[in-house]
Short mmCIF file of C-alpha atoms and ligand atoms in Angstrom, two decimals:
data_model
loop_
_atom_site.label_atom_id
_atom_site.label_comp_id
_atom_site.label_asym_id
_atom_site.label_seq_id
_atom_site.Cartn_x
_atom_site.Cartn_y
_atom_site.Cartn_z
CA MET Y 1 -133.33 139.74 15.36
CA LEU Y 2 -131.23 141.61 12.84
CA ARG Y 3 -133.94 141.05 10.23
CA SER Y 4 -136.68 142.44 12.46
CA ALA Y 5 -138.44 145.63 11.37
CA GLU Y 6 -137.45 147.35 14.65
CA LEU Y 7 -133.73 147.06 14.00
CA LYS Y 8 -133.81 147.51 10.23
CA SER Y 9 -133.72 151.30 10.32
CA ARG Y 10 -130.96 151.28 12.92
CA ILE Y 11 -128.88 149.04 10.66
CA GLU Y 12 -129.30 151.64 7.93
CA THR Y 13 -128.11 154.47 10.19
CA ASN Y 14 -125.61 152.72 12.48
CA GLY Y 15 -124.35 149.93 10.23
CA LEU Y 16 -124.75 146.18 10.56
CA ALA Y 17 -121.57 145.66 12.61
CA SER Y 18 -122.44 148.02 15.45
CA VAL Y 19 -126.07 146.85 15.65
CA THR Y 20 -124.83 143.25 15.81
CA ASP Y 21 -122.39 144.18 18.57
CA ALA Y 22 -125.08 145.98 20.54
CA ALA Y 23 -127.45 143.01 20.17
CA ARG Y 24 -124.75 140.64 21.40
CA ARG Y 25 -124.06 142.81 24.45
CA VAL Y 26 -127.76 142.97 25.36
CA LEU Y 27 -128.21 139.20 24.97
CA GLU Y 28 -125.04 138.53 26.92
CA ASN Y 29 -126.42 140.61 29.80
CA LEU Y 30 -129.70 138.80 29.65
CA ARG Y 31 -127.98 135.38 29.72
CA SER Y 32 -125.93 136.27 32.76
CA GLU Y 33 -129.02 137.58 34.55
CA ILE Y 34 -130.84 134.33 33.81
CA ALA Y 35 -127.82 132.29 34.93
CA SER Y 36 -127.59 134.22 38.20
CA GLY Y 37 -131.27 133.52 38.89
CA ASN Y 38 -132.20 137.21 38.94
CA LEU Y 39 -135.05 136.87 36.48
CA ASP Y 40 -138.14 134.85 37.34
CA SER Y 41 -140.28 133.75 34.41
CA GLY Y 42 -142.56 136.83 34.60
CA ARG Y 43 -139.69 139.29 34.51
CA LEU Y 44 -137.92 137.24 31.85
CA GLY Y 45 -140.93 137.69 29.57
CA LEU Y 46 -140.80 141.43 30.11
CA ALA Y 47 -137.06 141.51 29.48
CA LEU Y 48 -137.42 139.54 26.24
CA ASN Y 49 -140.11 141.90 24.98
CA GLY Y 50 -137.82 144.82 25.73
CA VAL Y 51 -134.79 143.45 23.88
CA ASP Y 52 -135.04 145.68 20.82
CA VAL Y 53 -135.57 148.76 23.03
CA ALA Y 54 -132.49 147.73 25.01
CA ILE Y 55 -130.49 147.35 21.80
CA ARG Y 56 -131.50 150.80 20.61
CA ARG Y 57 -130.59 152.26 24.01
CA GLU Y 58 -127.23 150.49 23.84
CA LEU Y 59 -126.61 151.97 20.38
CA ASP Y 60 -127.49 155.47 21.58
CA ALA Y 61 -125.19 155.15 24.60
CA ALA Y 62 -122.30 153.94 22.42
CA ALA Y 63 -122.72 156.89 20.05
CA ARG Y 64 -122.82 159.39 22.89
CA TYR Y 65 -119.82 161.18 24.38
CA SER Y 66 -118.63 159.77 27.67
CA LEU Y 67 -117.84 163.23 29.08
CA ARG Y 68 -121.23 164.88 29.32
CA ARG Y 69 -122.87 168.00 30.61
CA VAL Y 70 -124.79 167.35 33.84
CA ILE Y 71 -127.15 169.46 35.92
CA ASN Y 72 -125.61 170.07 39.34
CA ALA Y 73 -128.47 170.27 41.83
CA THR Y 74 -126.26 169.53 44.84
CA GLY Y 75 -125.64 173.17 45.74
CA VAL Y 76 -121.89 172.43 45.98
CA ILE Y 77 -120.59 175.28 43.83
CA LEU Y 78 -117.05 174.00 43.18
CA HIS Y 79 -117.87 170.28 42.96
CA THR Y 80 -114.57 168.54 42.24
CA ASN Y 81 -116.33 165.48 40.77
CA LEU Y 82 -118.50 167.66 38.53
CA GLY Y 83 -115.69 169.72 37.00
CA ARG Y 84 -115.28 172.51 39.58
CA ALA Y 85 -115.90 176.00 38.14
CA PRO Y 86 -118.11 176.37 35.05
CA LEU Y 87 -116.58 178.78 32.50
CA SER Y 88 -118.05 182.14 31.52
CA GLU Y 89 -119.57 182.82 28.10
CA ALA Y 90 -116.61 185.08 27.31
CA ALA Y 91 -114.15 182.28 28.14
CA LEU Y 92 -115.97 179.83 25.86
CA GLU Y 93 -116.11 182.38 23.05
CA HIS Y 94 -112.40 183.17 23.43
CA ILE Y 95 -111.53 179.45 23.25
CA ARG Y 96 -113.68 179.06 20.15
CA GLU Y 97 -112.15 182.04 18.41
CA THR Y 98 -108.48 181.39 19.18
CA ALA Y 99 -108.38 177.58 19.21
CA GLY Y 100 -110.50 177.03 16.10
CA SER Y 101 -107.89 178.91 14.15
CA TYR Y 102 -104.22 179.90 14.41
CA SER Y 103 -103.27 182.36 17.14
CA ASN Y 104 -100.33 184.42 18.37
CA LEU Y 105 -99.80 181.94 21.23
CA GLU Y 106 -96.02 182.29 21.02
CA PHE Y 107 -95.64 184.99 18.41
CA ASP Y 108 -94.94 188.66 19.05
CA LEU Y 109 -97.12 190.59 16.61
CA ALA Y 110 -95.16 193.82 17.21
CA THR Y 111 -91.73 192.46 16.26
CA GLY Y 112 -92.68 189.44 14.16
CA GLU Y 113 -90.49 187.29 16.38
CA ARG Y 114 -91.05 184.39 18.71
CA GLY Y 115 -92.96 185.32 21.86
CA LYS Y 116 -93.77 183.77 25.24
CA ARG Y 117 -97.11 182.12 25.90
CA ASP Y 118 -97.42 183.44 29.48
CA ILE Y 119 -97.49 187.10 28.50
CA HIS Y 120 -101.17 186.95 27.51
CA VAL Y 121 -102.25 186.39 31.10
CA ASP Y 122 -99.22 187.80 32.95
CA ARG Y 123 -100.16 191.33 31.88
CA LEU Y 124 -103.67 190.91 33.31
CA PHE Y 125 -102.41 189.47 36.59
CA ARG Y 126 -100.07 192.50 36.79
CA GLN Y 127 -102.93 194.92 36.19
CA LEU Y 128 -105.05 193.25 38.87
CA MET Y 129 -102.23 193.29 41.39
CA GLU Y 130 -101.45 196.94 40.69
CA LYS Y 131 -105.07 197.94 40.89
CA GLU Y 132 -105.60 196.10 44.17
CA LEU Y 133 -102.26 196.60 45.88
CA GLY Y 134 -101.08 199.86 44.31
CA GLU Y 135 -98.40 201.43 46.44
CA ALA Y 136 -98.06 198.34 48.61
CA LEU Y 137 -96.32 196.66 45.68
CA ARG Y 138 -93.96 199.50 44.90
CA PRO Y 139 -91.11 200.13 44.84
CA ALA Y 140 -89.68 196.82 46.04
CA LEU Y 141 -91.74 194.28 44.18
CA ASP Y 142 -91.79 193.45 40.54
CA VAL Y 143 -94.48 190.77 40.45
CA SER Y 144 -95.04 188.28 37.64
CA THR Y 145 -97.10 185.12 37.08
CA ILE Y 146 -96.63 181.82 35.27
CA VAL Y 147 -99.28 179.18 34.66
CA VAL Y 148 -99.01 175.38 34.86
CA ASN Y 149 -101.41 172.43 34.75
CA ASN Y 150 -102.87 172.76 38.26
CA ASN Y 151 -101.93 173.93 41.73
CA ALA Y 152 -100.31 170.59 42.53
CA ALA Y 153 -97.97 171.18 39.57
CA ALA Y 154 -97.37 174.77 40.71
CA VAL Y 155 -96.25 173.62 44.18
CA LEU Y 156 -94.06 170.91 42.66
CA LEU Y 157 -92.39 173.33 40.22
CA ALA Y 158 -91.81 175.98 42.88
CA LEU Y 159 -90.31 173.57 45.44
CA ASN Y 160 -88.13 171.93 42.82
CA THR Y 161 -86.85 175.28 41.55
CA LEU Y 162 -86.36 176.97 44.89
CA ALA Y 163 -85.46 174.19 47.33
CA GLU Y 164 -84.11 171.11 45.49
CA ASP Y 165 -81.35 169.48 47.56
CA GLY Y 166 -82.13 171.87 50.38
CA GLU Y 167 -84.68 172.01 53.17
CA ALA Y 168 -88.14 173.55 53.25
CA ILE Y 169 -89.76 174.23 56.62
CA VAL Y 170 -93.46 173.43 57.12
CA SER Y 171 -95.58 173.47 60.27
CA ARG Y 172 -96.92 170.07 61.40
CA GLY Y 173 -100.36 171.70 61.47
CA GLU Y 174 -100.17 172.28 57.70
CA LEU Y 175 -99.11 168.89 56.31
CA VAL Y 176 -102.37 168.65 54.44
CA GLU Y 177 -103.97 166.22 52.03
CA ILE Y 178 -106.15 167.79 49.34
CA GLY Y 179 -108.12 165.00 47.65
CA GLY Y 180 -106.48 161.56 47.69
CA SER Y 181 -103.37 162.27 45.67
CA PHE Y 182 -102.07 165.65 46.79
CA ARG Y 183 -100.20 165.34 50.07
CA ILE Y 184 -97.64 167.96 51.01
CA PRO Y 185 -94.96 165.47 52.25
CA ASP Y 186 -95.26 163.42 49.02
CA VAL Y 187 -95.08 166.44 46.72
CA MET Y 188 -92.12 167.67 48.73
CA ALA Y 189 -90.32 164.34 48.26
CA LYS Y 190 -90.95 164.38 44.50
CA SER Y 191 -89.60 167.91 44.26
CA GLY Y 192 -86.23 166.86 45.66
CA ALA Y 193 -86.55 169.16 48.65
CA THR Y 194 -86.29 167.80 52.19
CA LEU Y 195 -89.27 168.45 54.40
CA ARG Y 196 -88.36 169.98 57.74
CA GLU Y 197 -91.39 169.66 60.04
CA VAL Y 198 -91.72 172.09 62.92
CA GLY Y 199 -94.15 172.65 65.79
CA THR Y 200 -97.07 170.39 66.64
CA THR Y 201 -100.45 169.66 65.09
CA ASN Y 202 -102.21 172.44 66.98
CA ARG Y 203 -99.47 174.89 67.90
CA THR Y 204 -96.50 176.17 65.97
CA ARG Y 205 -94.61 179.32 67.03
CA ILE Y 206 -92.34 181.60 65.06
CA SER Y 207 -89.47 180.41 67.31
CA ASP Y 208 -90.06 176.83 66.05
CA TYR Y 209 -89.38 178.03 62.51
CA GLU Y 210 -86.39 180.08 63.60
CA SER Y 211 -84.65 177.26 65.45
CA ALA Y 212 -85.09 174.88 62.49
CA ILE Y 213 -83.15 177.15 60.14
CA ASN Y 214 -79.71 175.86 59.19
CA GLU Y 215 -77.28 176.21 56.27
CA LYS Y 216 -79.40 173.87 54.12
CA THR Y 217 -82.65 175.79 54.59
CA ARG Y 218 -83.93 177.41 51.40
CA LEU Y 219 -87.58 178.09 51.95
CA ILE Y 220 -90.44 178.47 54.41
CA LEU Y 221 -93.70 177.00 53.11
CA ARG Y 222 -97.04 178.09 54.47
CA VAL Y 223 -99.91 175.81 53.39
CA HIS Y 224 -103.49 177.04 53.60
CA ARG Y 225 -105.80 174.70 55.52
CA SER Y 226 -108.16 174.59 52.58
CA ASN Y 227 -110.39 171.74 53.61
CA PHE Y 228 -110.22 171.52 57.40
CA GLU Y 229 -109.94 173.63 60.53
CA ILE Y 230 -108.05 173.32 63.76
CA SER Y 231 -109.78 174.91 66.71
CA GLY Y 232 -109.31 175.02 70.46
CA PHE Y 233 -105.82 175.39 71.94
CA THR Y 234 -104.06 176.61 68.81
CA GLU Y 235 -101.35 178.99 67.70
CA GLN Y 236 -99.66 179.83 64.45
CA PRO Y 237 -97.55 182.77 63.33
CA SER Y 238 -99.05 185.29 60.92
CA LEU Y 239 -97.79 185.60 57.36
CA ALA Y 240 -96.28 188.96 58.32
CA GLU Y 241 -94.20 187.31 61.07
CA LEU Y 242 -93.08 184.55 58.72
CA SER Y 243 -92.17 187.10 56.09
CA GLU Y 244 -90.10 189.13 58.57
CA LEU Y 245 -88.23 185.96 59.56
CA ALA Y 246 -87.65 184.91 55.93
CA ARG Y 247 -86.31 188.37 55.09
CA ARG Y 248 -83.99 188.48 58.07
CA ARG Y 249 -82.53 185.02 57.36
CA GLY Y 250 -82.36 185.37 53.58
CA LEU Y 251 -85.00 182.69 52.84
CA VAL Y 252 -87.89 182.51 50.40
CA LEU Y 253 -91.43 182.54 51.83
CA MET Y 254 -93.94 180.59 49.75
CA ASP Y 255 -97.70 180.40 50.34
CA ASP Y 256 -99.66 177.42 48.98
CA LEU Y 257 -102.97 179.21 49.04
CA GLY Y 258 -105.04 176.64 47.15
CA SER Y 259 -108.23 178.37 46.26
CA GLY Y 260 -106.79 181.67 45.04
CA ALA Y 261 -109.68 184.11 45.14
CA LEU Y 262 -109.13 187.39 43.28
CA PHE Y 263 -111.91 189.18 45.16
CA ASP Y 264 -112.89 189.83 48.75
CA LEU Y 265 -114.99 186.87 49.87
CA ARG Y 266 -116.63 188.95 52.55
CA SER Y 267 -118.61 190.53 49.70
CA VAL Y 268 -120.48 187.21 49.44
CA GLY Y 269 -120.75 186.65 53.17
CA VAL Y 270 -117.74 184.35 53.56
CA GLY Y 271 -115.27 185.43 56.22
CA GLY Y 272 -111.78 184.25 57.07
CA GLU Y 273 -110.76 182.99 53.63
CA PRO Y 274 -107.60 184.78 52.44
CA ASN Y 275 -107.23 185.85 48.81
CA VAL Y 276 -104.18 186.24 46.58
CA PHE Y 277 -103.87 189.95 47.36
CA ASP Y 278 -103.80 189.29 51.13
CA SER Y 279 -100.78 187.01 50.65
CA LEU Y 280 -98.88 189.49 48.50
CA ARG Y 281 -99.73 192.28 50.90
CA SER Y 282 -98.03 190.23 53.64
CA SER Y 283 -94.85 190.22 51.52
CA VAL Y 284 -95.01 186.56 50.56
CA ASP Y 285 -92.40 185.90 47.82
CA VAL Y 286 -94.40 183.34 45.85
CA VAL Y 287 -98.09 182.40 46.01
CA ALA Y 288 -99.43 179.16 44.45
CA TYR Y 289 -103.15 178.82 43.67
CA SER Y 290 -105.68 177.01 41.45
CA GLY Y 291 -107.49 178.41 38.42
CA ASP Y 292 -110.69 176.42 38.84
CA LYS Y 293 -111.45 177.04 42.50
CA LEU Y 294 -112.43 180.49 43.73
CA LEU Y 295 -110.89 182.17 40.69
CA GLY Y 296 -113.71 180.67 38.65
CA GLY Y 297 -111.68 179.75 35.56
CA PRO Y 298 -110.21 176.65 33.88
CA GLN Y 299 -108.06 174.03 35.62
CA ALA Y 300 -104.65 175.64 36.04
CA GLY Y 301 -102.04 176.39 38.69
CA MET Y 302 -100.65 179.88 39.09
CA LEU Y 303 -97.38 181.00 40.59
CA THR Y 304 -97.43 184.72 41.31
CA GLY Y 305 -94.54 186.47 42.98
CA ARG Y 306 -91.11 188.05 42.81
CA ALA Y 307 -90.16 188.34 39.16
CA ASP Y 308 -86.61 186.98 39.70
CA LEU Y 309 -87.94 183.80 41.36
CA ILE Y 310 -90.65 183.34 38.73
CA ALA Y 311 -88.00 183.69 36.00
CA HIS Y 312 -86.05 180.79 37.57
CA MET Y 313 -89.18 178.64 37.54
CA ARG Y 314 -89.82 179.44 33.91
CA ALA Y 315 -86.26 178.34 33.08
CA ASN Y 316 -86.71 174.97 34.88
CA SER Y 317 -87.19 172.11 32.39
CA LEU Y 318 -90.07 170.86 34.55
CA PHE Y 319 -91.97 173.99 33.48
CA ARG Y 320 -92.05 172.73 29.90
CA ALA Y 321 -93.58 169.47 31.10
CA LEU Y 322 -96.18 171.15 33.27
CA ARG Y 323 -97.22 174.15 31.18
CA VAL Y 324 -100.74 174.69 29.85
CA ASP Y 325 -102.05 174.78 26.29
CA LYS Y 326 -103.83 177.44 24.29
CA LEU Y 327 -107.34 176.36 25.36
CA ILE Y 328 -106.51 176.97 29.00
CA LEU Y 329 -104.74 180.25 28.32
CA ALA Y 330 -107.70 181.50 26.30
CA ALA Y 331 -110.18 180.59 29.06
CA LEU Y 332 -107.94 182.08 31.73
CA GLU Y 333 -107.37 185.32 29.81
CA ALA Y 334 -111.13 185.85 29.40
CA THR Y 335 -111.77 185.00 33.06
CA LEU Y 336 -109.13 187.49 34.23
CA MET Y 337 -110.52 190.14 31.90
CA ALA Y 338 -113.79 189.97 33.86
CA TYR Y 339 -111.89 190.87 37.03
CA VAL Y 340 -109.99 193.66 35.28
CA LYS Y 341 -113.30 195.12 34.07
CA SER Y 342 -114.96 194.50 37.48
CA ASP Y 343 -117.57 192.51 35.58
CA HIS Y 344 -117.83 189.89 38.33
CA ASP Y 345 -121.35 188.79 37.47
CA SER Y 346 -120.21 187.47 34.09
CA LEU Y 347 -118.47 184.63 35.98
CA PRO Y 348 -120.90 181.79 36.81
CA LEU Y 349 -119.10 181.03 40.08
CA LEU Y 350 -119.55 184.56 41.41
CA ARG Y 351 -123.12 184.75 40.20
CA MET Y 352 -123.99 181.57 42.06
CA MET Y 353 -122.21 182.69 45.22
CA ARG Y 354 -124.09 185.99 45.21
CA LEU Y 355 -127.59 184.50 44.85
CA SER Y 356 -129.57 185.25 47.99
CA LYS Y 357 -131.66 182.75 49.90
CA ALA Y 358 -134.75 184.80 48.96
CA ASP Y 359 -133.92 184.61 45.20
CA ILE Y 360 -133.39 180.86 45.42
CA GLY Y 361 -136.51 180.49 47.57
CA ARG Y 362 -138.72 182.11 44.92
CA ARG Y 363 -137.50 179.76 42.20
CA ALA Y 364 -137.70 176.76 44.54
CA GLU Y 365 -141.28 177.62 45.44
CA ALA Y 366 -142.37 177.78 41.79
CA LEU Y 367 -140.64 174.48 41.01
CA ALA Y 368 -142.18 172.77 44.07
CA VAL Y 369 -145.67 173.80 42.93
CA LYS Y 370 -145.09 172.16 39.55
CA ILE Y 371 -143.60 169.02 41.09
CA ASN Y 372 -146.62 168.66 43.38
CA ALA Y 373 -148.88 169.03 40.35
CA ALA Y 374 -146.96 166.12 38.78
CA ASP Y 375 -148.15 163.86 41.60
CA MET Y 376 -145.11 163.89 43.84
CA HIS Y 377 -144.61 165.46 47.18
CA ALA Y 378 -142.29 168.49 47.24
CA GLU Y 379 -141.74 170.94 50.06
CA LEU Y 380 -139.26 173.72 50.81
CA ILE Y 381 -136.78 173.38 53.65
CA ASP Y 382 -133.95 175.60 54.89
CA GLY Y 383 -130.50 174.37 54.01
CA GLU Y 384 -126.96 175.34 53.15
CA SER Y 385 -125.03 175.48 49.89
CA LEU Y 386 -121.34 174.62 50.04
CA ILE Y 387 -118.52 176.40 48.27
CA GLY Y 388 -116.65 173.10 47.99
CA GLY Y 389 -113.52 172.40 45.96
CA GLY Y 390 -111.45 172.39 49.13
CA ALA Y 391 -112.20 176.04 49.77
CA ALA Y 392 -113.58 177.69 52.90
CA PRO Y 393 -114.39 174.43 54.73
CA SER Y 394 -116.72 175.86 57.33
CA SER Y 395 -118.47 178.55 55.38
CA MET Y 396 -121.88 177.74 54.01
CA LEU Y 397 -124.29 179.93 52.13
CA PRO Y 398 -127.90 179.81 53.38
CA THR Y 399 -130.33 178.42 50.79
CA LYS Y 400 -133.81 176.95 50.26
CA LEU Y 401 -133.94 173.30 49.24
CA VAL Y 402 -136.70 171.50 47.38
CA ALA Y 403 -137.23 168.23 49.29
CA ILE Y 404 -138.95 165.56 47.21
CA ARG Y 405 -140.68 162.31 48.09
CA SER Y 406 -142.32 160.02 45.60
CA LYS Y 407 -145.25 157.73 46.36
CA SER Y 408 -143.85 154.91 44.26
CA ALA Y 409 -140.06 155.22 44.51
CA THR Y 410 -137.44 155.37 47.27
CA ALA Y 411 -135.00 158.29 47.43
CA ASP Y 412 -132.26 156.09 45.97
CA GLN Y 413 -134.49 155.05 43.06
CA LEU Y 414 -135.39 158.68 42.44
CA MET Y 415 -131.71 159.67 42.45
CA LYS Y 416 -131.03 156.94 39.89
CA GLN Y 417 -133.90 158.13 37.72
CA LEU Y 418 -132.47 161.66 37.82
CA ARG Y 419 -128.97 160.43 36.96
CA GLU Y 420 -130.29 158.45 34.00
CA SER Y 421 -132.14 161.39 32.48
CA ASP Y 422 -130.66 163.45 29.69
CA PRO Y 423 -128.87 165.61 30.74
CA PRO Y 424 -128.17 163.65 33.92
CA ILE Y 425 -129.19 165.43 37.13
CA ILE Y 426 -127.10 165.09 40.28
CA ALA Y 427 -128.84 165.81 43.59
CA ARG Y 428 -128.27 164.87 47.21
CA ILE Y 429 -130.23 162.86 49.80
CA GLY Y 430 -131.12 164.00 53.32
CA ASP Y 431 -133.57 162.44 55.77
CA GLY Y 432 -134.71 159.94 53.17
CA GLN Y 433 -135.68 162.67 50.72
CA VAL Y 434 -134.13 163.86 47.49
CA LEU Y 435 -132.86 167.42 47.99
CA LEU Y 436 -132.44 169.91 45.14
CA ASP Y 437 -130.50 173.16 45.63
CA LEU Y 438 -131.26 175.55 42.77
CA ARG Y 439 -128.24 177.74 43.60
CA THR Y 440 -126.15 175.67 41.18
CA VAL Y 441 -128.94 175.09 38.63
CA SER Y 442 -129.59 177.58 35.82
CA VAL Y 443 -133.17 178.76 35.32
CA ASP Y 444 -133.17 177.09 31.90
CA ASP Y 445 -132.43 173.70 33.45
CA GLU Y 446 -135.43 173.71 35.80
CA ALA Y 447 -137.66 172.35 33.01
CA SER Y 448 -135.32 169.37 32.54
CA ILE Y 449 -135.57 168.57 36.24
CA LEU Y 450 -139.34 168.66 36.13
CA LYS Y 451 -139.39 166.46 33.03
CA ALA Y 452 -137.01 163.91 34.60
CA LEU Y 453 -139.12 163.72 37.76
CA SER Y 454 -142.37 163.38 35.86
CA ALA Y 455 -140.97 160.58 33.69
CA GLY Y 456 -141.13 158.14 36.59
CA SER Y 457 -144.42 159.07 38.16
C1 PLP U 1 -106.66 172.57 46.00
C2 PLP U 1 -105.33 172.71 46.63
C3 PLP U 1 -104.20 172.14 46.02
C4 PLP U 1 -104.30 171.36 44.74
O1 PLP U 1 -104.75 172.18 43.70
P1 PLP U 1 -105.23 171.52 42.29
O2 PLP U 1 -105.44 172.73 41.45
O3 PLP U 1 -106.43 170.73 42.59
O4 PLP U 1 -104.06 170.71 41.84
C5 PLP U 1 -102.99 172.29 46.64
N1 PLP U 1 -102.87 172.96 47.80
C6 PLP U 1 -103.94 173.52 48.42
C7 PLP U 1 -103.73 174.23 49.72
C8 PLP U 1 -105.20 173.41 47.84
O5 PLP U 1 -106.26 173.95 48.45
#
């Protein structure tokens, strides 16, 4: 096989060793398929004829990156499995410029002395808070922000700094799990703070918090119900009530907000989802939130709040272990700059959230016409895009979906064909049809979708 004309050129480009390896892997697969009785003699003939194609495909796959760009046609804007928020052009450019060279990451250009890495973004967070909250911040609050690896790390660092060896009070209705590995009671245990549960699943009153306070109590933790809702016979105190209690009893009030929007979500038709400003306006001492959810930036966890508390967290040795690198800070600085300049449409997340059903419908219509011309059946149906990423669980954005059926393939086969195209395309299935939501697809990627669909027909 290695002497065959088909593989000769690949040996010249890829080297004899890797072509030999690839050939062995392909033959090994074939042997095990034969042994398991999966190949009858007709299909075996086909498989044998395709061996050199399979070897070349194997070589291409081995030379390709494992982490790849994909086209997200699910309509889930913050898809945790697909990398949450895509970065803006400005963020990518800022990473390129500062990380491809040396930077003043921890160097004060004014004095020529060592500087702090947080100051690059802290100043922008300050500007945003002042612009949004103005007098509400003054004179009592000096607010600052530090950045760690993700929101899970932010909650861990804050609890460890502010409540280690003491108690933190949490409502039983807020002992949440966000994705398999972030559970409030577990993070609490790791932080060295003792969890003091109060109230019940559906109802917790301010008096429940008050009567749990003792000499060991350090902190009251409010956790946002990011990915679920409790409805019916329910009750929970407002942040303002909690903050009054914390003040009166000399405790810290912390809000694990999760998604951390820096804009008013009602502007995109999503109600009831608090943003970072709402928390600070309610006199929360420390807010923890993610960088790659509704903020629309890189993976990061922010702690914004009273400057004296934030200074303690920065001095904690855990901070060194959890801090972020220059790539993240560059992406975050550029993302925040968009908010400072009110240039919201430069952030892909906000652009996608603002697309109207009519805009999406027009693009969907044009794509459906082309898909039908390629001998498949496509029609438009009403549907909903999801914000996702554990944010705003019940709010959906109305959209138009392209629903596709093929004459020769099942929906599962079609999904596989889309996943195996380059770039891979991820869609969803509903009612036995493949559903595409163009809200999360760029106009430039529509041609790739059409090409991938046509390849199988
Ligand atoms: C998402 C979320 C977290 C975890 O944030 P990551 O940035 O994914 O680590 C923690 N708490 C709440 C309330 C969240 O919504």
